[in-house]
Short mmCIF file of C-alpha atoms and ligand atoms in Angstrom, two decimals:
data_model
loop_
_atom_site.label_atom_id
_atom_site.label_comp_id
_atom_site.label_asym_id
_atom_site.label_seq_id
_atom_site.Cartn_x
_atom_site.Cartn_y
_atom_site.Cartn_z
CA MET A 1 -0.19 -0.01 -0.20
CA SER A 2 1.20 3.62 -0.86
CA SER A 3 1.86 5.89 1.86
CA PHE A 4 -1.00 8.32 0.31
CA GLN A 5 -3.16 5.67 0.92
CA GLU A 6 -1.95 5.19 4.38
CA GLN A 7 -2.24 8.35 5.26
CA GLN A 8 -6.38 8.43 3.54
CA ALA A 9 -7.23 5.96 5.68
CA LYS A 10 -6.01 7.85 8.68
CA VAL A 11 -8.48 11.16 7.67
CA GLU A 12 -10.73 9.89 5.68
CA MET A 13 -14.08 8.05 6.39
CA ASN A 14 -13.91 4.19 5.81
CA VAL A 15 -16.48 3.71 3.29
CA TYR A 16 -14.50 3.03 0.18
CA ALA A 17 -12.95 -0.33 -0.70
CA ARG A 18 -10.13 1.19 -2.28
CA ALA A 19 -7.74 -0.43 -5.02
CA PRO A 20 -3.93 -0.18 -3.49
CA ILE A 21 -3.45 2.28 -6.40
CA THR A 22 -3.15 6.02 -6.65
CA PHE A 23 -3.58 7.64 -10.15
CA VAL A 24 -1.69 10.83 -10.59
CA SER A 25 -2.86 11.99 -14.59
CA GLY A 26 -4.63 10.90 -17.34
CA ALA A 27 -5.01 11.82 -21.04
CA GLY A 28 -7.65 10.20 -23.06
CA CYS A 29 -8.29 6.54 -22.13
CA VAL A 30 -5.03 6.19 -20.47
CA LEU A 31 -4.38 6.86 -16.35
CA THR A 32 -0.86 7.16 -14.84
CA ASP A 33 -0.12 5.97 -11.33
CA ASP A 34 2.43 7.30 -8.88
CA ALA A 35 4.90 4.89 -10.00
CA GLY A 36 4.78 5.75 -13.67
CA LYS A 37 2.82 2.71 -14.69
CA THR A 38 0.00 3.60 -17.67
CA TYR A 39 -3.26 1.90 -17.51
CA LEU A 40 -6.03 1.67 -20.25
CA ASP A 41 -9.53 2.92 -18.69
CA MET A 42 -12.02 0.83 -19.52
CA LEU A 43 -14.69 2.36 -16.71
CA ALA A 44 -13.87 5.86 -17.34
CA GLY A 45 -14.24 6.75 -13.48
CA ILE A 46 -17.44 5.09 -13.41
CA ALA A 47 -19.02 5.68 -16.57
CA VAL A 48 -18.07 9.18 -16.14
CA ALA A 49 -15.20 10.24 -18.27
CA SER A 50 -17.12 10.06 -21.45
CA LEU A 51 -14.42 12.17 -23.26
CA GLY A 52 -11.49 10.29 -21.74
CA HIS A 53 -9.49 12.35 -19.19
CA CYS A 54 -8.55 15.83 -19.66
CA HIS A 55 -10.19 16.12 -22.98
CA PRO A 56 -8.64 19.54 -24.28
CA ASP A 57 -12.23 21.26 -24.98
CA VAL A 58 -13.08 20.47 -21.59
CA VAL A 59 -9.97 21.82 -20.31
CA ALA A 60 -10.40 25.01 -22.29
CA ALA A 61 -13.80 25.36 -21.35
CA ILE A 62 -13.28 25.03 -17.48
CA ARG A 63 -10.21 27.21 -17.70
CA ASP A 64 -12.08 29.96 -19.80
CA GLN A 65 -15.02 29.89 -17.65
CA ALA A 66 -12.97 29.52 -14.08
CA GLY A 67 -11.28 32.94 -15.22
CA THR A 68 -14.61 34.59 -16.29
CA LEU A 69 -17.52 33.85 -14.12
CA ASP A 70 -16.99 31.29 -11.17
CA HIS A 71 -20.22 31.13 -8.94
CA ILE A 72 -23.59 33.00 -8.97
CA SER A 73 -25.96 30.76 -6.59
CA ASN A 74 -29.17 30.22 -8.48
CA LEU A 75 -30.70 33.47 -7.23
CA TYR A 76 -29.22 35.01 -10.27
CA THR A 77 -28.97 33.81 -13.95
CA HIS A 78 -25.91 33.23 -16.26
CA PRO A 79 -26.24 32.23 -20.02
CA LEU A 80 -24.23 28.89 -19.70
CA GLN A 81 -26.99 27.42 -17.40
CA VAL A 82 -29.85 28.63 -19.81
CA GLU A 83 -27.53 27.22 -22.76
CA LEU A 84 -27.35 24.23 -20.98
CA ALA A 85 -30.92 23.22 -20.60
CA GLN A 86 -31.93 24.44 -24.20
CA ARG A 87 -29.25 21.88 -25.50
CA LEU A 88 -30.63 19.09 -23.24
CA VAL A 89 -34.09 19.94 -24.22
CA ALA A 90 -33.02 19.49 -27.64
CA ILE A 91 -31.57 16.16 -27.40
CA ASN A 92 -34.26 15.02 -25.17
CA GLY A 93 -37.11 16.59 -27.49
CA TRP A 94 -39.47 17.63 -24.66
CA GLY A 95 -39.40 18.74 -21.24
CA ARG A 96 -37.95 21.26 -18.69
CA VAL A 97 -34.68 20.90 -16.69
CA PHE A 98 -33.57 21.02 -12.85
CA PHE A 99 -29.97 21.05 -12.47
CA SER A 100 -28.16 19.34 -9.66
CA ASN A 101 -24.74 18.12 -8.50
CA SER A 102 -25.35 14.50 -8.30
CA GLY A 103 -27.43 11.52 -9.28
CA ALA A 104 -28.83 11.04 -6.47
CA GLU A 105 -30.07 14.56 -6.39
CA ALA A 106 -31.54 14.44 -9.76
CA ASN A 107 -33.43 11.18 -8.40
CA GLU A 108 -34.49 13.06 -5.44
CA CYS A 109 -35.85 15.76 -7.76
CA ALA A 110 -37.74 13.56 -9.59
CA LEU A 111 -39.42 11.82 -6.48
CA LYS A 112 -40.38 15.11 -4.94
CA LEU A 113 -41.81 16.04 -8.45
CA ALA A 114 -43.82 12.95 -8.47
CA ARG A 115 -45.00 13.51 -5.02
CA ARG A 116 -46.43 17.23 -6.32
CA VAL A 117 -48.03 15.75 -9.06
CA SER A 118 -50.15 13.27 -7.38
CA ILE A 119 -51.47 15.88 -5.16
CA GLU A 120 -52.40 18.14 -8.13
CA ARG A 121 -53.75 15.32 -10.03
CA HIS A 122 -55.43 13.51 -7.35
CA GLY A 123 -56.36 15.79 -4.53
CA VAL A 124 -54.18 13.50 -2.29
CA ALA A 125 -50.48 13.09 -1.61
CA ARG A 126 -50.07 9.68 -2.90
CA THR A 127 -46.68 8.49 -1.09
CA ARG A 128 -45.71 4.86 -3.18
CA VAL A 129 -43.44 4.28 -5.94
CA VAL A 130 -42.60 1.51 -7.83
CA ALA A 131 -39.11 0.26 -8.07
CA LEU A 132 -37.21 -3.05 -9.70
CA GLU A 133 -35.08 -5.39 -7.71
CA GLY A 134 -31.52 -4.79 -8.27
CA SER A 135 -31.92 -1.26 -9.11
CA PHE A 136 -29.52 1.85 -7.82
CA HIS A 137 -30.62 5.10 -7.66
CA GLY A 138 -28.24 6.80 -5.08
CA ARG A 139 -27.42 6.67 -1.56
CA THR A 140 -29.25 9.63 0.23
CA PHE A 141 -32.23 8.43 2.49
CA ALA A 142 -34.81 8.30 -0.17
CA THR A 143 -32.88 7.39 -3.21
CA LEU A 144 -31.22 4.60 -1.07
CA ALA A 145 -35.03 3.25 -0.10
CA ALA A 146 -35.65 3.44 -3.97
CA THR A 147 -32.63 1.36 -4.67
CA GLY A 148 -33.71 -2.36 -5.00
CA GLN A 149 -30.87 -4.29 -3.10
CA PRO A 150 -31.68 -4.84 0.58
CA GLY A 151 -27.94 -5.34 1.52
CA LYS A 152 -27.72 -1.69 1.20
CA HIS A 153 -30.49 -0.80 3.18
CA ALA A 154 -29.68 -2.93 6.15
CA ARG A 155 -27.30 -0.71 8.37
CA PHE A 156 -29.77 2.20 7.53
CA ARG A 157 -32.85 1.17 8.67
CA PRO A 158 -35.71 2.66 9.04
CA LEU A 159 -35.56 4.15 5.62
CA PRO A 160 -38.55 5.88 3.95
CA ASP A 161 -41.14 3.13 3.33
CA TRP A 162 -42.70 4.66 -0.16
CA PHE A 163 -41.32 2.10 -1.95
CA THR A 164 -42.27 -1.16 -3.34
CA HIS A 165 -39.96 -3.48 -5.50
CA VAL A 166 -41.05 -5.99 -7.99
CA PRO A 167 -38.81 -8.33 -9.91
CA ALA A 168 -36.67 -6.76 -12.84
CA ASP A 169 -38.38 -9.25 -15.70
CA ASP A 170 -41.80 -9.78 -14.21
CA PRO A 171 -44.45 -7.56 -15.96
CA GLU A 172 -47.29 -9.11 -14.20
CA ALA A 173 -45.69 -7.95 -11.06
CA LEU A 174 -45.07 -4.39 -11.98
CA ALA A 175 -48.84 -4.05 -13.44
CA ALA A 176 -50.03 -5.34 -10.06
CA ALA A 177 -48.09 -3.37 -8.17
CA VAL A 178 -49.18 -0.17 -9.62
CA ASP A 179 -52.63 0.51 -8.30
CA ASP A 180 -54.12 3.88 -7.69
CA GLY A 181 -51.84 4.85 -4.35
CA VAL A 182 -48.55 4.67 -6.71
CA ALA A 183 -47.25 8.32 -7.42
CA ALA A 184 -44.18 7.14 -10.10
CA VAL A 185 -42.72 4.25 -11.32
CA LEU A 186 -39.32 4.61 -11.17
CA LEU A 187 -36.40 2.74 -13.00
CA GLU A 188 -33.37 2.07 -15.10
CA VAL A 189 -33.49 1.26 -18.79
CA VAL A 190 -30.25 -0.72 -18.36
CA GLN A 191 -29.64 -1.51 -14.49
CA GLY A 192 -25.93 -0.47 -14.11
CA GLU A 193 -25.04 -1.24 -10.67
CA GLY A 194 -27.11 -4.18 -10.49
CA GLY A 195 -25.02 -6.33 -13.09
CA VAL A 196 -25.47 -4.07 -16.13
CA ARG A 197 -29.11 -6.05 -16.78
CA PRO A 198 -30.75 -4.49 -20.08
CA ILE A 199 -34.83 -3.89 -18.87
CA SER A 200 -37.06 -5.87 -21.34
CA ASP A 201 -39.23 -3.74 -23.38
CA ALA A 202 -42.32 -5.77 -22.30
CA MET A 203 -41.28 -4.38 -18.43
CA LEU A 204 -41.06 -0.68 -19.99
CA VAL A 205 -44.35 -0.72 -21.97
CA THR A 206 -45.97 -2.25 -18.86
CA ALA A 207 -44.38 0.64 -16.74
CA ARG A 208 -46.19 2.91 -19.18
CA GLU A 209 -49.42 1.75 -19.61
CA ARG A 210 -49.81 1.26 -15.70
CA CYS A 211 -48.69 4.97 -15.30
CA ASP A 212 -51.01 6.14 -17.76
CA ALA A 213 -53.91 4.07 -16.29
CA VAL A 214 -53.26 5.14 -12.69
CA GLY A 215 -52.42 8.59 -13.18
CA ALA A 216 -48.73 8.12 -11.68
CA ILE A 217 -45.62 9.24 -13.76
CA LEU A 218 -42.86 7.11 -15.21
CA ILE A 219 -39.23 8.19 -14.08
CA ILE A 220 -36.42 6.85 -15.97
CA ASP A 221 -32.81 6.77 -14.23
CA GLU A 222 -30.34 7.71 -16.91
CA VAL A 223 -27.20 8.50 -14.22
CA GLN A 224 -25.54 5.92 -16.03
CA THR A 225 -27.12 5.33 -19.41
CA GLY A 226 -27.59 8.98 -20.52
CA ILE A 227 -25.57 11.10 -22.78
CA GLY A 228 -24.33 8.88 -25.70
CA ARG A 229 -23.19 5.60 -23.71
CA THR A 230 -25.97 3.16 -24.62
CA GLY A 231 -25.73 4.19 -28.60
CA SER A 232 -28.13 6.97 -28.13
CA TRP A 233 -28.36 10.34 -26.36
CA PHE A 234 -30.82 8.90 -23.64
CA ALA A 235 -31.02 4.96 -23.26
CA TYR A 236 -34.78 5.06 -23.53
CA GLN A 237 -34.99 6.56 -27.17
CA GLN A 238 -34.07 3.02 -28.48
CA THR A 239 -36.99 1.31 -26.52
CA PRO A 240 -40.73 1.93 -27.18
CA VAL A 241 -41.75 4.00 -24.22
CA VAL A 242 -41.12 7.78 -23.59
CA PRO A 243 -41.07 8.52 -19.84
CA ASP A 244 -42.35 11.70 -18.17
CA VAL A 245 -39.38 12.79 -16.48
CA VAL A 246 -35.49 11.35 -17.06
CA THR A 247 -32.96 12.01 -14.64
CA LEU A 248 -28.87 12.58 -15.53
CA ALA A 249 -25.65 13.17 -13.69
CA LYS A 250 -22.19 11.02 -14.43
CA ALA A 251 -20.98 11.49 -17.94
CA LEU A 252 -23.11 14.95 -18.18
CA GLY A 253 -20.09 17.42 -16.88
CA GLY A 254 -17.12 15.54 -18.74
CA GLY A 255 -15.98 14.60 -15.29
CA LEU A 256 -17.35 17.67 -13.28
CA PRO A 257 -20.06 17.03 -10.80
CA ILE A 258 -23.39 17.83 -12.55
CA GLY A 259 -26.93 16.34 -12.77
CA ALA A 260 -30.22 17.35 -14.11
CA CYS A 261 -34.11 16.17 -14.05
CA ILE A 262 -35.81 16.73 -16.79
CA ALA A 263 -39.92 16.68 -16.80
CA SER A 264 -42.42 17.09 -19.13
CA GLU A 265 -44.26 20.22 -19.36
CA ALA A 266 -47.42 18.84 -17.47
CA VAL A 267 -45.32 17.25 -14.74
CA ALA A 268 -42.72 19.86 -14.39
CA SER A 269 -45.55 22.74 -13.88
CA ALA A 270 -46.12 20.97 -10.16
CA PHE A 271 -43.20 22.60 -8.79
CA ALA A 272 -43.35 26.34 -7.81
CA PRO A 273 -40.82 28.65 -6.71
CA GLY A 274 -39.68 27.44 -3.35
CA ASP A 275 -40.57 23.98 -3.90
CA HIS A 276 -36.67 22.83 -4.86
CA ALA A 277 -33.44 24.09 -4.65
CA THR A 278 -29.74 23.78 -4.49
CA THR A 279 -27.03 25.77 -3.82
CA PHE A 280 -24.58 24.81 -6.36
CA GLY A 281 -26.70 22.78 -9.31
CA GLY A 282 -26.13 24.41 -12.74
CA GLY A 283 -22.92 26.71 -11.66
CA PRO A 284 -21.13 28.16 -14.72
CA ILE A 285 -17.95 26.00 -14.69
CA GLN A 286 -20.25 22.88 -14.64
CA CYS A 287 -22.70 24.34 -17.12
CA ALA A 288 -19.37 25.17 -19.25
CA ALA A 289 -18.17 21.71 -19.10
CA ALA A 290 -21.45 20.04 -19.61
CA LEU A 291 -21.44 22.38 -22.92
CA ALA A 292 -18.13 21.46 -23.95
CA THR A 293 -18.99 17.80 -23.60
CA LEU A 294 -22.47 17.72 -25.51
CA GLN A 295 -20.88 19.86 -27.95
CA THR A 296 -17.74 17.61 -28.50
CA ILE A 297 -20.05 14.01 -28.44
CA GLU A 298 -22.09 15.73 -31.24
CA ARG A 299 -19.12 17.18 -33.45
CA ASP A 300 -16.91 14.05 -33.20
CA ALA A 301 -19.55 11.64 -33.70
CA LEU A 302 -19.08 9.89 -30.54
CA ILE A 303 -22.70 8.33 -30.42
CA THR A 304 -21.77 6.33 -33.44
CA ASN A 305 -18.47 5.28 -31.74
CA ALA A 306 -20.46 4.10 -28.84
CA GLN A 307 -22.37 1.98 -30.90
CA GLN A 308 -19.61 0.87 -33.24
CA ARG A 309 -17.08 0.25 -30.31
CA GLY A 310 -19.77 -1.40 -28.18
CA THR A 311 -20.50 -3.80 -31.12
CA GLN A 312 -16.68 -4.82 -31.18
CA LEU A 313 -16.84 -4.83 -27.34
CA LEU A 314 -19.72 -7.31 -27.28
CA GLU A 315 -18.75 -9.71 -29.86
CA GLY A 316 -14.94 -9.63 -28.57
CA LEU A 317 -16.24 -10.67 -25.32
CA ARG A 318 -18.52 -13.63 -26.90
CA ALA A 319 -15.56 -15.08 -28.93
CA ILE A 320 -13.58 -15.05 -25.55
CA GLY A 321 -15.19 -18.50 -25.36
CA ASP A 322 -14.00 -18.82 -21.77
CA PRO A 323 -16.20 -21.45 -20.19
CA ARG A 324 -17.00 -19.03 -16.78
CA ILE A 325 -18.65 -16.60 -19.10
CA ALA A 326 -22.44 -17.25 -18.67
CA GLU A 327 -23.48 -14.31 -20.89
CA VAL A 328 -22.36 -10.84 -22.42
CA ARG A 329 -25.10 -8.35 -22.28
CA GLY A 330 -25.64 -4.43 -22.52
CA ARG A 331 -26.14 -1.81 -24.70
CA GLY A 332 -23.72 0.49 -26.80
CA LEU A 333 -20.47 1.07 -24.49
CA LEU A 334 -22.36 -0.19 -21.25
CA VAL A 335 -21.34 -3.97 -21.09
CA GLY A 336 -21.62 -6.29 -18.44
CA VAL A 337 -20.08 -9.71 -18.57
CA LYS A 338 -21.73 -12.32 -16.40
CA LEU A 339 -19.52 -15.31 -14.79
CA THR A 340 -20.58 -18.50 -13.36
CA ALA A 341 -18.56 -17.91 -10.27
CA PRO A 342 -18.36 -14.94 -7.83
CA ILE A 343 -14.77 -14.02 -9.12
CA ALA A 344 -15.14 -10.53 -10.76
CA ASP A 345 -13.12 -8.63 -7.72
CA HIS A 346 -10.20 -11.01 -9.05
CA VAL A 347 -10.59 -10.56 -12.69
CA VAL A 348 -10.62 -6.95 -12.43
CA VAL A 349 -7.54 -7.21 -10.14
CA ALA A 350 -5.22 -9.85 -12.57
CA ALA A 351 -6.64 -7.11 -15.61
CA ARG A 352 -5.32 -4.29 -13.48
CA ASP A 353 -1.87 -5.92 -13.22
CA LEU A 354 -1.90 -6.50 -16.86
CA GLY A 355 -2.68 -2.80 -17.62
CA VAL A 356 -6.47 -2.20 -17.90
CA ILE A 357 -8.96 -1.04 -15.42
CA LEU A 358 -12.28 -3.01 -15.58
CA GLY A 359 -14.88 -2.54 -13.11
CA THR A 360 -17.59 -4.98 -11.47
CA ALA A 361 -21.87 -4.83 -11.23
CA GLY A 362 -21.83 -7.08 -8.31
CA PRO A 363 -19.69 -10.34 -7.19
CA ASP A 364 -19.72 -11.92 -10.62
CA VAL A 365 -20.13 -9.50 -13.17
CA LEU A 366 -17.43 -7.54 -14.99
CA ARG A 367 -18.39 -3.74 -15.89
CA PHE A 368 -17.18 -2.21 -19.11
CA ALA A 369 -17.86 1.44 -19.34
CA PRO A 370 -15.00 2.97 -21.54
CA PRO A 371 -14.93 6.50 -22.80
CA LEU A 372 -17.09 6.78 -25.93
CA ILE A 373 -14.02 7.98 -27.56
CA VAL A 374 -11.95 4.67 -27.16
CA SER A 375 -10.42 3.36 -30.44
CA VAL A 376 -10.55 0.09 -32.35
CA ALA A 377 -6.85 -0.93 -31.25
CA GLN A 378 -7.85 0.18 -27.19
CA ILE A 379 -11.04 -2.40 -27.63
CA ASP A 380 -8.65 -4.96 -29.00
CA GLU A 381 -6.58 -4.74 -26.09
CA ALA A 382 -9.11 -4.88 -23.34
CA LEU A 383 -10.24 -7.98 -25.12
CA ALA A 384 -7.04 -9.35 -24.98
CA VAL A 385 -5.98 -8.59 -21.42
CA THR A 386 -9.83 -9.64 -20.62
CA ALA A 387 -8.99 -13.40 -21.87
CA LYS A 388 -5.72 -13.08 -20.32
CA ALA A 389 -6.77 -12.11 -16.48
CA LEU A 390 -9.78 -14.66 -16.89
CA ALA A 391 -7.18 -17.34 -17.62
CA GLU A 392 -5.08 -16.12 -14.92
CA VAL A 393 -7.83 -16.49 -12.13
CA GLY A 394 -7.95 -20.05 -12.12
C1 LIG B 1 -24.63 6.25 -10.07
C2 LIG B 1 -26.06 6.33 -10.04
C3 LIG B 1 -26.40 6.88 -9.21
C4 LIG B 1 -26.12 8.11 -8.17
O1 LIG B 1 -25.47 8.84 -8.63
P1 LIG B 1 -24.48 9.78 -7.60
O2 LIG B 1 -24.15 10.85 -8.41
O3 LIG B 1 -23.45 8.99 -7.13
O4 LIG B 1 -25.33 10.18 -6.60
C5 LIG B 1 -28.32 7.11 -9.39
N1 LIG B 1 -28.66 6.25 -10.34
C6 LIG B 1 -27.82 5.20 -11.38
C7 LIG B 1 -28.40 4.53 -12.41
C8 LIG B 1 -26.64 5.33 -11.03
O5 LIG B 1 -25.58 4.62 -11.76
#
């Protein structure tokens, strides 16, 4: 363990099981540690650094904005927040935006909206929200309660008791759970933390139909899938459903903390001044970084690259043919490898020693979420190292 980590363990809270590695710089898809060793980053933070590390356009935008206008609070207006909201509404095709600092806060905004909508539509505060087993929606009390992973709840009970979890692929159970006490259905199109599991169209269509039938709203959490990662700006755009609310964060700011909750006009109008707020949300520097990120994704056709490199990755992983690979699944550049044994951590360590950073999504799933700029040769390198790492983990 490096001395940095010994120092860290003395002064920071003990909540992360960190890898024994200290990164000091990054460029594109390559990270460098404090010993000068380089690594191919196939995780991009956790699906954050979509343009890779220190992309020159994002660096320039942050530098310029830091020397022009740093912070003003949301008591005033600055042009970049308006421009970013306009861009998000344009790529989404509808809605109004609230800017947050994180994914959990974007989901909190959506849940507060659902409460207000139920009061306006039905004259009563519906508290119930239906979510899926295996989901992940954040670490605040409400979003932790929304998260369909009981193991994460255990040490924090009692939690808000508003959430009903149904199996992630049981449309009948979902339909039955969405009755007229329900304010919202909250789900991911591809469960990220929950094993890189795509949710079936049947589930999504059932959610949409039942929400419409009972006057609830459909919230799609695109915190991990959004901003081009799955091969479209938003993952729902490849499905038959359109939600009422979309939440974003991870990749939006090109590495800076910014989230967004986009709601349809009808839903957004349930908020009035004073109903919701944040000190830092949508600050000038974060917005400058986000605008540069969106512009670069568009200019460099990175959504097309996510589709093509995603197919290369998916097919290459399937071609490895290791008997411990049970399934390769995902959309675009969010790909999971389900293993037949809980050895994902061991494979990650072996790959790291070989110079490739992979992730996990549970004990038996490897997660790939590389920058959207990843090249053909870099995917090939990641495939070769993954095969070798699997072979090394006996
Ligand atoms: C990461 C994540 C969140 C939480 O985002 P934070 O920025 O860590 O609060 C919520 N939903 C999904 C799907 C995520 O992947």
